[in-house]
Amino acid sequence: MWVSNDDNLWKIEFLENNIRKDYYEGVLEDTYTYSLTNTCDTNTSFSNDLFLKTIDSDSDITCDVFNGIHVGNNGITTLSITSEKGSLNLFTRIQ
């Protein structure tokens, strides 16, 4: 489980069965299937970048850039994702 650094009411959960769940104020808002891939929809990575490909229940595909997971010297684990629209989303691991 990860909490947004910009909005602590937004949490995301990645399950082992390639399911992503988004929560807001503790309420399940969306469920997606996800994968990490070098290609996503019409996008192709020409470097070592990975896409976080999510597909919603309407089969709409989102191709965010997975920037990585980092463990700081303080032991806090963060997740960095750049959205399709170019905004940086940082999350801190809570579970």
PDB file of C-alpha atoms in Angstrom:
ATOM      1  CA  MET A   1       0.000   0.000   0.000  1.00  0.00           C
ATOM      2  CA  TRP A   2       1.283   3.443  -0.997  1.00  0.00           C
ATOM      3  CA  VAL A   3       0.069   6.914   0.025  1.00  0.00           C
ATOM      4  CA  SER A   4       0.436   9.975  -2.206  1.00  0.00           C
ATOM      5  CA  ASN A   5       2.946  12.545  -1.000  1.00  0.00           C
ATOM      6  CA  ASP A   6       0.702  15.321  -2.399  1.00  0.00           C
ATOM      7  CA  ASP A   7      -2.663  14.071  -1.116  1.00  0.00           C
ATOM      8  CA  ASN A   8      -2.579  11.718   1.881  1.00  0.00           C
ATOM      9  CA  LEU A   9      -6.206  10.728   1.187  1.00  0.00           C
ATOM     10  CA  TRP A  10      -5.135   8.988  -2.068  1.00  0.00           C
ATOM     11  CA  LYS A  11      -3.716   5.488  -1.656  1.00  0.00           C
ATOM     12  CA  ILE A  12      -2.818   2.841  -4.213  1.00  0.00           C
ATOM     13  CA  GLU A  13      -2.295  -0.869  -3.743  1.00  0.00           C
ATOM     14  CA  PHE A  14      -0.520  -3.240  -6.120  1.00  0.00           C
ATOM     15  CA  LEU A  15      -1.509  -6.879  -5.672  1.00  0.00           C
ATOM     16  CA  GLU A  16       0.517  -9.898  -6.798  1.00  0.00           C
ATOM     17  CA  ASN A  17      -2.171 -10.903  -9.308  1.00  0.00           C
ATOM     18  CA  ASN A  18      -1.528  -7.722 -11.387  1.00  0.00           C
ATOM     19  CA  ILE A  19      -4.447  -5.851  -9.847  1.00  0.00           C
ATOM     20  CA  ARG A  20      -4.075  -2.205  -8.820  1.00  0.00           C
ATOM     21  CA  LYS A  21      -6.620  -0.647  -6.490  1.00  0.00           C
ATOM     22  CA  ASP A  22      -6.982   3.109  -5.966  1.00  0.00           C
ATOM     23  CA  TYR A  23      -8.564   4.391  -2.761  1.00  0.00           C
ATOM     24  CA  TYR A  24      -9.628   7.883  -1.800  1.00  0.00           C
ATOM     25  CA  GLU A  25     -10.574   8.661   1.790  1.00  0.00           C
ATOM     26  CA  GLY A  26     -10.435   4.918   2.457  1.00  0.00           C
ATOM     27  CA  VAL A  27     -13.048   4.141  -0.214  1.00  0.00           C
ATOM     28  CA  LEU A  28     -12.170   1.959  -3.208  1.00  0.00           C
ATOM     29  CA  GLU A  29     -12.464   4.260  -6.239  1.00  0.00           C
ATOM     30  CA  ASP A  30     -10.999   2.213  -9.120  1.00  0.00           C
ATOM     31  CA  THR A  31      -9.611  -1.223  -9.883  1.00  0.00           C
ATOM     32  CA  TYR A  32      -7.227  -1.831 -12.777  1.00  0.00           C
ATOM     33  CA  THR A  33      -5.075  -4.556 -14.207  1.00  0.00           C
ATOM     34  CA  TYR A  34      -1.465  -3.445 -14.473  1.00  0.00           C
ATOM     35  CA  SER A  35       1.857  -4.473 -15.923  1.00  0.00           C
ATOM     36  CA  LEU A  36       5.363  -3.061 -16.265  1.00  0.00           C
ATOM     37  CA  THR A  37       6.371  -3.104 -19.918  1.00  0.00           C
ATOM     38  CA  ASN A  38       8.651  -1.523 -22.538  1.00  0.00           C
ATOM     39  CA  THR A  39       5.681  -0.870 -24.835  1.00  0.00           C
ATOM     40  CA  CYS A  40       2.282   0.511 -23.954  1.00  0.00           C
ATOM     41  CA  ASP A  41      -0.509   1.171 -26.407  1.00  0.00           C
ATOM     42  CA  THR A  42       1.255   3.201 -29.136  1.00  0.00           C
ATOM     43  CA  ASN A  43       4.208   4.165 -26.899  1.00  0.00           C
ATOM     44  CA  THR A  44       7.578   2.446 -27.086  1.00  0.00           C
ATOM     45  CA  SER A  45      10.498   2.998 -24.735  1.00  0.00           C
ATOM     46  CA  PHE A  46      13.814   3.510 -26.490  1.00  0.00           C
ATOM     47  CA  SER A  47      15.762   3.484 -23.223  1.00  0.00           C
ATOM     48  CA  ASN A  48      15.545   1.394 -20.094  1.00  0.00           C
ATOM     49  CA  ASP A  49      12.346   3.173 -19.045  1.00  0.00           C
ATOM     50  CA  LEU A  50       9.364   1.057 -18.140  1.00  0.00           C
ATOM     51  CA  PHE A  51       5.726   1.933 -18.553  1.00  0.00           C
ATOM     52  CA  LEU A  52       3.207   1.267 -15.829  1.00  0.00           C
ATOM     53  CA  LYS A  53       0.373   0.134 -18.086  1.00  0.00           C
ATOM     54  CA  THR A  54      -3.048   0.143 -16.445  1.00  0.00           C
ATOM     55  CA  ILE A  55      -6.324  -0.995 -17.959  1.00  0.00           C
ATOM     56  CA  ASP A  56      -9.628  -0.051 -16.357  1.00  0.00           C
ATOM     57  CA  SER A  57     -12.952  -1.886 -16.460  1.00  0.00           C
ATOM     58  CA  ASP A  58     -13.885  -0.059 -19.693  1.00  0.00           C
ATOM     59  CA  SER A  59     -10.656  -1.328 -21.332  1.00  0.00           C
ATOM     60  CA  ASP A  60      -9.175   2.192 -21.340  1.00  0.00           C
ATOM     61  CA  ILE A  61      -5.365   2.031 -21.272  1.00  0.00           C
ATOM     62  CA  THR A  62      -3.117   4.438 -19.386  1.00  0.00           C
ATOM     63  CA  CYS A  63       0.636   4.507 -20.005  1.00  0.00           C
ATOM     64  CA  ASP A  64       2.485   6.171 -17.130  1.00  0.00           C
ATOM     65  CA  VAL A  65       6.273   6.064 -16.814  1.00  0.00           C
ATOM     66  CA  PHE A  66       7.517   3.979 -13.899  1.00  0.00           C
ATOM     67  CA  ASN A  67      10.490   5.962 -12.561  1.00  0.00           C
ATOM     68  CA  GLY A  68      11.342   3.464  -9.857  1.00  0.00           C
ATOM     69  CA  ILE A  69      11.323   2.629  -6.183  1.00  0.00           C
ATOM     70  CA  HIS A  70      13.870   4.157  -3.837  1.00  0.00           C
ATOM     71  CA  VAL A  71      14.785   3.344  -0.240  1.00  0.00           C
ATOM     72  CA  GLY A  72      16.251   6.370   1.512  1.00  0.00           C
ATOM     73  CA  ASN A  73      18.897   6.389   4.228  1.00  0.00           C
ATOM     74  CA  ASN A  74      16.031   6.873   6.688  1.00  0.00           C
ATOM     75  CA  GLY A  75      14.505   3.543   5.586  1.00  0.00           C
ATOM     76  CA  ILE A  76      11.494   5.183   3.934  1.00  0.00           C
ATOM     77  CA  THR A  77      10.516   3.578   0.610  1.00  0.00           C
ATOM     78  CA  THR A  78       9.159   5.833  -2.131  1.00  0.00           C
ATOM     79  CA  LEU A  79       7.597   5.129  -5.526  1.00  0.00           C
ATOM     80  CA  SER A  80       7.897   7.578  -8.425  1.00  0.00           C
ATOM     81  CA  ILE A  81       5.526   7.596 -11.418  1.00  0.00           C
ATOM     82  CA  THR A  82       5.236  10.201 -14.168  1.00  0.00           C
ATOM     83  CA  SER A  83       1.701  10.363 -15.546  1.00  0.00           C
ATOM     84  CA  GLU A  84       0.870  10.368 -19.252  1.00  0.00           C
ATOM     85  CA  LYS A  85       0.231  14.097 -18.860  1.00  0.00           C
ATOM     86  CA  GLY A  86       3.739  14.658 -17.467  1.00  0.00           C
ATOM     87  CA  SER A  87       2.998  15.220 -13.783  1.00  0.00           C
ATOM     88  CA  LEU A  88       5.261  13.561 -11.231  1.00  0.00           C
ATOM     89  CA  ASN A  89       3.471  11.450  -8.615  1.00  0.00           C
ATOM     90  CA  LEU A  90       5.397  10.387  -5.527  1.00  0.00           C
ATOM     91  CA  PHE A  91       4.117   7.826  -3.060  1.00  0.00           C
ATOM     92  CA  THR A  92       5.443   6.568   0.268  1.00  0.00           C
ATOM     93  CA  ARG A  93       5.064   2.931   1.241  1.00  0.00           C
ATOM     94  CA  ILE A  94       2.828   2.457   4.284  1.00  0.00           C
ATOM     95  CA  GLN A  95       2.480  -1.352   4.385  1.00  0.00           C
TER      96      GLN A  95
END
